[in-house]
Coordinates of C-alpha atoms in Angstrom, one line a residue:
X1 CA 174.0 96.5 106.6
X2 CA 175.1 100.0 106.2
X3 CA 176.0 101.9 103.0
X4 CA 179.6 102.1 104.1
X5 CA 180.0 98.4 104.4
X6 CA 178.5 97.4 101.2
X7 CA 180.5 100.1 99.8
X8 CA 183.7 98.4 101.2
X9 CA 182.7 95.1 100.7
X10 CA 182.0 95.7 96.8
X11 CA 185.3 97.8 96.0
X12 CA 187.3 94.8 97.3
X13 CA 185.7 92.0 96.3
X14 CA 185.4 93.9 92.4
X15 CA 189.2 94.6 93.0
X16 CA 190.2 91.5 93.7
X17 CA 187.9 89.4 91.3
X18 CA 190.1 91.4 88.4
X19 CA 192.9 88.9 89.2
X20 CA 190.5 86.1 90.0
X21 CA 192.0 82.4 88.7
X22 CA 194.7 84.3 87.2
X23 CA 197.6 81.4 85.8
X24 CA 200.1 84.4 85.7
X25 CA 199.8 84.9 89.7
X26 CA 200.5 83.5 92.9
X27 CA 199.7 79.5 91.0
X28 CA 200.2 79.3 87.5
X29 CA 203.6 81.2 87.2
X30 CA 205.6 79.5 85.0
X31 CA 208.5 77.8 87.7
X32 CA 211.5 79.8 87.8
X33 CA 213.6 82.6 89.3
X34 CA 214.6 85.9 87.6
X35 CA 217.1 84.0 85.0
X36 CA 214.8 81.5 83.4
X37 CA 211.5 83.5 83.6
X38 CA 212.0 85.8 80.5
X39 CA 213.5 82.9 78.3
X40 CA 210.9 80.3 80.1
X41 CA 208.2 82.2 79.7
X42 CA 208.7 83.0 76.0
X43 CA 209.0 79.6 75.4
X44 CA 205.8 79.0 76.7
X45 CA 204.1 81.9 74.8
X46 CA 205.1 80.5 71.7
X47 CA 203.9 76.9 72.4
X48 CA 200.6 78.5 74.0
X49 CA 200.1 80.3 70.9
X50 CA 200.4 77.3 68.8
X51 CA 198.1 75.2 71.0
X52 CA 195.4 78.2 71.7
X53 CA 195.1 81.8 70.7
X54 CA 193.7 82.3 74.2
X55 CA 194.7 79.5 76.5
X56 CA 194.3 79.8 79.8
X57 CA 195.7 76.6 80.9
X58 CA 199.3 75.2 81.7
X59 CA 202.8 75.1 80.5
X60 CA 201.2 71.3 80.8
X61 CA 200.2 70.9 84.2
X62 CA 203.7 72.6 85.1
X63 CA 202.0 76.0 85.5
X64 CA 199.8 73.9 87.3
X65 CA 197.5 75.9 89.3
X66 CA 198.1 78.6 89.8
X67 CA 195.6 77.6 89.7
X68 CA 198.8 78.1 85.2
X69 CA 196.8 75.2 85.3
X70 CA 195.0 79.7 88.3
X71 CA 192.7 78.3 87.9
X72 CA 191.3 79.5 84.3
X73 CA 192.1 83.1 84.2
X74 CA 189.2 83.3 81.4
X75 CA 186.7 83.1 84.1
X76 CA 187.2 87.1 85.3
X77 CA 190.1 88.3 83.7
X78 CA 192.7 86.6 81.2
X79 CA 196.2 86.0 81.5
X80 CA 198.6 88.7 80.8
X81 CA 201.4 86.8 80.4
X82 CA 200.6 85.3 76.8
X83 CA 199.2 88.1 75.3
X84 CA 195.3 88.0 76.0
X85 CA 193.6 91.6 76.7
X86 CA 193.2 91.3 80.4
X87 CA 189.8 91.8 81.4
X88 CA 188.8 95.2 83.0
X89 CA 186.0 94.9 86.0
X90 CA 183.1 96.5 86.4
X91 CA 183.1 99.6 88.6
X92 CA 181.6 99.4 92.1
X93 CA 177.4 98.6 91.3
X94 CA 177.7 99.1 87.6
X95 CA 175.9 96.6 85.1
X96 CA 177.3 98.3 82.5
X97 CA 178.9 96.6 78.7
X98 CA 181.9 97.4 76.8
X99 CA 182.2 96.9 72.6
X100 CA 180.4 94.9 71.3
X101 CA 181.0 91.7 69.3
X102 CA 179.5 89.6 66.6
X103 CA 176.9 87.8 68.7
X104 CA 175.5 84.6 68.7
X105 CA 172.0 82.8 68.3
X106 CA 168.9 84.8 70.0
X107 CA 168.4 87.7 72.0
X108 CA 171.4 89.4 74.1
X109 CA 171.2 89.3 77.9
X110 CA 172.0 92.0 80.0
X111 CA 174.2 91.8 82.7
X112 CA 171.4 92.5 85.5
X113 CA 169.8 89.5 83.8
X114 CA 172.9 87.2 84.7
X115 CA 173.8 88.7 88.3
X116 CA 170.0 88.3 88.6
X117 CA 169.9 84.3 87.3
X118 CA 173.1 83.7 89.6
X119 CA 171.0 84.4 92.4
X120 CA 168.2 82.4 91.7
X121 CA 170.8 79.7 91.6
X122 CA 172.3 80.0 94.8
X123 CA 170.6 79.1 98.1
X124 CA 168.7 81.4 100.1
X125 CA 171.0 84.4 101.9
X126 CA 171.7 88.2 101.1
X127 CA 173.3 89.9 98.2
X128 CA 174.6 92.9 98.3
X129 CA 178.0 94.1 95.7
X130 CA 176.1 92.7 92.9
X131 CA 178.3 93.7 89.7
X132 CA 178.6 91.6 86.3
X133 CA 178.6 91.7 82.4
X134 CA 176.2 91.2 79.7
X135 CA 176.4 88.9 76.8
X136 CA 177.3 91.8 74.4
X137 CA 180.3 92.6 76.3
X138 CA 183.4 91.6 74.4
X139 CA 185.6 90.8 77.2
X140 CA 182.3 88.2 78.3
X141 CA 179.8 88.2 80.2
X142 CA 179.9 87.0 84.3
X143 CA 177.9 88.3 87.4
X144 CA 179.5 88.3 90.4
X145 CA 178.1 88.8 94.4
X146 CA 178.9 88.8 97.6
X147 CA 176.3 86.4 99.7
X148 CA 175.5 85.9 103.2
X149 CA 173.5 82.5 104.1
X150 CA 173.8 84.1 107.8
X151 CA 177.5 81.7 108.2
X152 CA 179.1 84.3 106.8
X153 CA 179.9 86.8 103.7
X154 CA 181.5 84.9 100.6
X155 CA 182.3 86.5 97.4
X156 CA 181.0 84.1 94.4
X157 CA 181.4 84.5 90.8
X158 CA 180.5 83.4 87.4
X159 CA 181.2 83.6 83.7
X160 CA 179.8 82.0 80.3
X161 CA 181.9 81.4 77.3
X162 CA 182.3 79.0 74.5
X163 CA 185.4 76.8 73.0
X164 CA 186.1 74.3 70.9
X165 CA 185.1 71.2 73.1
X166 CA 187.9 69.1 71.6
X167 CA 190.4 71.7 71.5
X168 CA 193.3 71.9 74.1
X169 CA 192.0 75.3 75.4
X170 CA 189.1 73.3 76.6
X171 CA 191.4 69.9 77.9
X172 CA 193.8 71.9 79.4
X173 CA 191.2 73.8 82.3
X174 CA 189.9 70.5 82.8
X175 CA 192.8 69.3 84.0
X176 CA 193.4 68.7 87.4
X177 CA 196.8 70.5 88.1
X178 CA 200.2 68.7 89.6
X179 CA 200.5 68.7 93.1
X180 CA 204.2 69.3 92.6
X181 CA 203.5 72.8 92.3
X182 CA 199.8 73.2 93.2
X183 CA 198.3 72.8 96.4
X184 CA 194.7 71.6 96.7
X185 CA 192.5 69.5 98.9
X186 CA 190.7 67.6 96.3
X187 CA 190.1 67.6 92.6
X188 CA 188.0 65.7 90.0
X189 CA 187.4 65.9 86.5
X190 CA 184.8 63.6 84.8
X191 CA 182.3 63.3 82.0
X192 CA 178.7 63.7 82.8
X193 CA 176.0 61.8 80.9
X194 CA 175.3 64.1 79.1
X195 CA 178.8 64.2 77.9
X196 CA 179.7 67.5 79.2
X197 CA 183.6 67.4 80.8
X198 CA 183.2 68.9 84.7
X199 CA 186.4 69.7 86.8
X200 CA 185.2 70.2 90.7
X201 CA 188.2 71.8 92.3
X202 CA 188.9 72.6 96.3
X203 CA 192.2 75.0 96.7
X204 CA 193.6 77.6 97.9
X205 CA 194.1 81.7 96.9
X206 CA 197.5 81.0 98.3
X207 CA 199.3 78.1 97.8
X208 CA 201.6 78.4 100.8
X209 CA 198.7 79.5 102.7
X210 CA 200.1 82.8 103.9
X211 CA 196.1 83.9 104.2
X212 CA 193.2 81.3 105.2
X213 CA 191.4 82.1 102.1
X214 CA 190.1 79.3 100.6
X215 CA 188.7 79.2 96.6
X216 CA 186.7 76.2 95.1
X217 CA 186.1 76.0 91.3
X218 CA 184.2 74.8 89.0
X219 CA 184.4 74.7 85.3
X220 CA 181.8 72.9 82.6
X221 CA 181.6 72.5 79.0
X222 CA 179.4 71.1 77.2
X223 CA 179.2 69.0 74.1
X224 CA 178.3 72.0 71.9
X225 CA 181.5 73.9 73.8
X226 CA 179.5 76.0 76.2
X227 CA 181.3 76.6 78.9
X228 CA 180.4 78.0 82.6
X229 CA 183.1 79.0 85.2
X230 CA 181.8 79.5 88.9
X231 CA 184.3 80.4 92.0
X232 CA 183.6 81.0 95.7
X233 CA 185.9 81.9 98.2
X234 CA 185.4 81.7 101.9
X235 CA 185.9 85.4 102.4
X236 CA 183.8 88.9 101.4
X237 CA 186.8 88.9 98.2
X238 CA 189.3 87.3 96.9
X239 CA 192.1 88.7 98.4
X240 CA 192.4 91.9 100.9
X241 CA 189.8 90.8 102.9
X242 CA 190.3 88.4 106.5
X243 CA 188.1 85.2 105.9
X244 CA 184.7 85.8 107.3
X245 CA 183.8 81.9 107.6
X246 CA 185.7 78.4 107.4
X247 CA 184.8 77.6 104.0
X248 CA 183.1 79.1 101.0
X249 CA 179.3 78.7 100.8
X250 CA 178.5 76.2 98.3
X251 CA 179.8 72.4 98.5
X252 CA 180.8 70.8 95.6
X253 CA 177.5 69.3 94.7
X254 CA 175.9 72.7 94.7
X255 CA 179.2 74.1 92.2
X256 CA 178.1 71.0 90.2
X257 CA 174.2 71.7 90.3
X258 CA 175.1 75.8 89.8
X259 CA 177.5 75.5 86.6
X260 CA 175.2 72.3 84.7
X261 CA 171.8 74.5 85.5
X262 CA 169.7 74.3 82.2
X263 CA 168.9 78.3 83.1
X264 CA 172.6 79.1 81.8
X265 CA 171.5 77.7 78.3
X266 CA 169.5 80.8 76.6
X267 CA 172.3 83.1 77.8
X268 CA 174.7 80.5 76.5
X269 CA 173.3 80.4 73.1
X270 CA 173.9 84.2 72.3
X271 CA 177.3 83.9 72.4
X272 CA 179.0 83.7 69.3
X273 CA 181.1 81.2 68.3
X274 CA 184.6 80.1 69.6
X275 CA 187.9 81.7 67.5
X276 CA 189.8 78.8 65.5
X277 CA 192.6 77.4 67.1
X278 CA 195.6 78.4 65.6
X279 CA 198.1 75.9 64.5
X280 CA 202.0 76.3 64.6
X281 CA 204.0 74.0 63.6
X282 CA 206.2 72.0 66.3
X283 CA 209.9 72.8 65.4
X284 CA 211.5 69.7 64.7
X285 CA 214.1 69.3 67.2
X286 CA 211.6 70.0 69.7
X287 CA 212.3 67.6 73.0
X288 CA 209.2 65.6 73.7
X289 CA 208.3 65.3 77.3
X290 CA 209.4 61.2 77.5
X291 CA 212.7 62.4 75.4
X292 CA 213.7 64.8 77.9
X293 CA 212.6 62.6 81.3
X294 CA 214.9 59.8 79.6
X295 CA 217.8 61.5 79.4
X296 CA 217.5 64.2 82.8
X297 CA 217.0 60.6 84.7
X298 CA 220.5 59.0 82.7
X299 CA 221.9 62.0 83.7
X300 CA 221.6 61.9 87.7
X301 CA 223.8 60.9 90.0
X302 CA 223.2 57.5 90.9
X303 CA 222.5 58.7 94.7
X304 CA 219.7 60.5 93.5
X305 CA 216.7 58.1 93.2
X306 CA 213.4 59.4 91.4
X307 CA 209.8 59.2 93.1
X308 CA 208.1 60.9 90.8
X309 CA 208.4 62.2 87.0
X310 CA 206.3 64.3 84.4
X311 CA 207.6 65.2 81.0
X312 CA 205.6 67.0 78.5
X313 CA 206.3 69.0 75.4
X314 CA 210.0 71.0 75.8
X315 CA 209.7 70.6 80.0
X316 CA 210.0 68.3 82.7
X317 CA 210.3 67.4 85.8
X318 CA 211.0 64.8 88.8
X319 CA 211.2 64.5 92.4
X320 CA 214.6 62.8 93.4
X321 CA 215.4 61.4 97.1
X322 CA 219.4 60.7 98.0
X323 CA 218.3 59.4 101.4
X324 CA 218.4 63.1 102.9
X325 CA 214.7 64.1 101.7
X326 CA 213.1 65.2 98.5
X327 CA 214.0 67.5 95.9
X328 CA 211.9 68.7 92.7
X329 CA 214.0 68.9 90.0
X330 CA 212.6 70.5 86.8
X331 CA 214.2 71.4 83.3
X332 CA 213.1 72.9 80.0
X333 CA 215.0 72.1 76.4
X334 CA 213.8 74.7 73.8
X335 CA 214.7 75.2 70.6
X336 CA 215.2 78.6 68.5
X337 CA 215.9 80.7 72.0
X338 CA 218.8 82.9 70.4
X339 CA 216.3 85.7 70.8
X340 CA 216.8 85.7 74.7
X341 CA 220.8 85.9 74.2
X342 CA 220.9 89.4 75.3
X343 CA 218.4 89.7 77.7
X344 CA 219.4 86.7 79.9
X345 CA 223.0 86.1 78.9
X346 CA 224.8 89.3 78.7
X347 CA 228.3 90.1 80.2
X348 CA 227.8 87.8 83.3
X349 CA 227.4 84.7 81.5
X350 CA 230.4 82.0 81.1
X351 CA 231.4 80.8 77.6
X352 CA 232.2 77.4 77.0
X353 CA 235.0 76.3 74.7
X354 CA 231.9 75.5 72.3
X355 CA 230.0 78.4 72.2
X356 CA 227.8 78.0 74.4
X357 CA 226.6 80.3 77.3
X358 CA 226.4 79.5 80.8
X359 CA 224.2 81.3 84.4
X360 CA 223.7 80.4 87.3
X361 CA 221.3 81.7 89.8
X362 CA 221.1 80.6 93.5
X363 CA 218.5 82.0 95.9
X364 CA 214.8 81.5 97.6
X365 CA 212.2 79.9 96.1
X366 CA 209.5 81.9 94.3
X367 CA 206.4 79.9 95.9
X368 CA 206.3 80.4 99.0
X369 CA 207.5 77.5 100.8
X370 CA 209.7 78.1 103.7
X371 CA 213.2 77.7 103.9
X372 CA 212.6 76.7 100.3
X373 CA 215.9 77.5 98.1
X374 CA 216.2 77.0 94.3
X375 CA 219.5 76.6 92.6
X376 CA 219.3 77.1 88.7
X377 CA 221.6 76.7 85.9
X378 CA 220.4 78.4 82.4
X379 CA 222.1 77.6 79.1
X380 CA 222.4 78.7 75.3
X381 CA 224.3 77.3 72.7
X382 CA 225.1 78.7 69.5
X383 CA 222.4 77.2 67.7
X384 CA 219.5 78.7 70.0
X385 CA 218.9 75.8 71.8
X386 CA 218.4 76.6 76.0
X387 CA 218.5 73.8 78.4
X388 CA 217.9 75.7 81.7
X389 CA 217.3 73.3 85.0
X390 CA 216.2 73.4 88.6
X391 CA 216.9 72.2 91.8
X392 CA 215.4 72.8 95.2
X393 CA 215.5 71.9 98.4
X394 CA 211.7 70.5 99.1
X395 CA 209.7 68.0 97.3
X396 CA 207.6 71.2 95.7
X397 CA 207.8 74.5 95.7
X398 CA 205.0 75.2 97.9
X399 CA 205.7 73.5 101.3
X400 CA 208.6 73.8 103.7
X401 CA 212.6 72.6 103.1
X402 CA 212.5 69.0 103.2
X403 CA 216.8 69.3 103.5
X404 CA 219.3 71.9 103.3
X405 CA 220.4 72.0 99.8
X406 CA 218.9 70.6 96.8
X407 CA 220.1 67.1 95.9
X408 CA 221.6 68.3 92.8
X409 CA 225.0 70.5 93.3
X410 CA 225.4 73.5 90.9
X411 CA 228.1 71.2 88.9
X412 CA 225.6 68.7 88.4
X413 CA 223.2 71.0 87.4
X414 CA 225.5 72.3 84.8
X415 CA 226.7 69.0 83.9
X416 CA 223.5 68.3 82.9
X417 CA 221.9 71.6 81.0
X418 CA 225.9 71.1 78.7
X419 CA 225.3 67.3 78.2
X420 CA 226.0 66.7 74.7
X421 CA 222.7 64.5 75.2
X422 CA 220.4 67.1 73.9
X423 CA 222.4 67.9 71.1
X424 CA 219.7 66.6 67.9

């Protein structure tokens, strides 16, 4: 291979690998349109910040792979969106490390001694845009390569870390993520007999498939909270490159074999330990995810029959059929929101005779599916609490318009975010 395409292979697959399994991208956005997103979104900053200082996970599965759950944004980069540093790549053929943090037990590894141990791992082929960091870095260390097995060039990448094993930073990437808004081929997560937690993972960069470029993912951890994150895609990089084969290089049982290797472990061990999770109290009118699927589903039409339902903490959501195809329907109820009054409620917005502030929004759909529309109605009342709710016209929001128009009219919708029902 010439110097010019290894040159050109390694600037894009080191560009791209920056927004590798990124939840705050094209599959773990938090779902909805330019009204909900700043209110949504801080919501979900505060509830990520009690559950996890750094979680890279899900507003419950609900940012669901992108793959929020991408898939784990900690694998190359971490997730702007709640407040985590955002992990600058390597330049172009450098094995260089950043600052330095407290480190762990044993010697430090270099990051030629990691982009050098992934390659003993993988099966026999070429390497070439070999580029990685070492265990002293304190963004973490990863090795990432582009290999040819002679099928074709595949970017593949890598990174260590540790967690708390039984905290929900750890429970939350090894969760398979909701179909609803995450599309996937297959997925598994499963306890090993050792007792390590592995999620095997076969998806998509895109979910709406605009490019062919397929990513598989897997993610360990291990009793002691070790973890090791390993991607492939079946193209040169992530993204900005055409695919260069029909899938990526290793199957699953080789992602399995690759992230469980006992080689990992001495690397593993000088990493220093995992931050405390921090705690923050739940506010106590906070809706629970049963509390708020109990009263959305009293509150439909009686046309509008559900298929399917998932409620978790302050959001949920179902797929309703009137007879004239699916719809997802989703909703959030959170508490103490007065803080987005003038940023998403400002001379537009109708007042009620109570107080309380009403938007609407009706346009495309943000994921990609076609012909998808999404009709939302956002809410404030005067004691901070936002009910903002969704409607479109598909059964996700990744594959085409299953009908016309949502199943829910903008009355409805707004008959439901003012229900007196989540008053308490």
């Amino acid at each position: 291979m010439s110097g010019t395409d290894e040159d050109r292979d390694q600037e894009a697959f080191v560009g791209g690998l920056g927004e590798a399994l990124r939840i705050a991208g094209e599959t773990f956005n938090a779902p909805g349109g330019p009204l909900v997103d700043g209110g949504v979104v801080r919501g979900r900053r505060r509830l990520r910040r009690r559950r996890a200082a750094t979680v890279t996970g899900s507003f419950a599965a609900l940012a669901a792979v992108g793959f929020g759950a991408s898939y784990a944004a900690g694998a190359f980069g971490a997730e702007a969106e709640h407040g985590s540093p955002v992990a600058a790549q390597p330049k172009p053929g450098s094995t260089t490390q950043g600052k330095t943090s407290m480190p762990g037990e044993g010697p430090q590894f270099p990051a030629s001694q990691l982009i050098k141990t992934l390659e003993e791992l993988l099966p026999d082929g070429k390497f070439s845009s070999e580029s990685g960091r070492g265990t002293e870095d304190e963004l973490g260390p990863l090795a990432s390569v582009v290999f040819d097995d002679g099928k074709g060039k595949a970017a593949i990448g890598l990174s260590l870390g540790r967690v708390d094993p039984e905290g929900t930073r750890a429970a939350e990437q090894l969760a398979c993520p909701e179909k609803v808004y995450t599309r996937y081929d297959s997925c598994s997560s499963k306890t090993l007999a050792d007792g390590s937690r592995l999620l095997l993972l076969q998806g998509y960069e895109y979910p709406d498939k605009r490019a062919d470029t397929k990513w598989w993912h897997a993610y360990v951890v291990t009793p002691e909270g070790f973890t090791v994150d390993a991607s492939e895609w079946n193209a040169p990089a992530e993204k900005g490159e055409p695919v260069s084969r029909d899938e990526p290089p290793l199957s699953t049982a080789q992602l399995k074999a690759l992230v469980t290797s006992k080689e990992w472990r001495p690397i593993l061990r000088a990493l220093p330990a995992p931050q405390d999770e921090p705690v923050e109290p739940m506010a106590p009118q906070a809706a629970g995810g049963e509390t708020i699927l109990k009263n959305l589903t009293s509150l439909l039409p009686k046309s509008a029959k559900v298929t399917t339902r998932h409620g978790e903490d302050r959001f949920a959501y179902i797929v309703v059929n009137d007879g004239k195809g699916a719809s997802l329907v989703q909703i959030n109820v959170q508490p103490n929101m007065s803080d987005v009054e003038g940023e998403l409620f400002g001379s537009g917005a109708q007042t009620l005779p109570d107080g309380t502030k009403v938007v609407t929004h009706q346009g495309p759909g943000e994921k990609g599916g076609q012909g998808v529309v999404m009709w939302t109605v956002d809410t404030l009342r005067k004691d901070g609490l936002r009910v903002v709710i969704s409607a479109f016209n598909s059964g996700t929001q990744n594959t085409p318009a299953t009908r016309t128009t949502p199943a829910l009219t903008m009355t409805q919708l707004k008959a439901i975010a003012t229900s007196e029902r989540w008053r308490g």
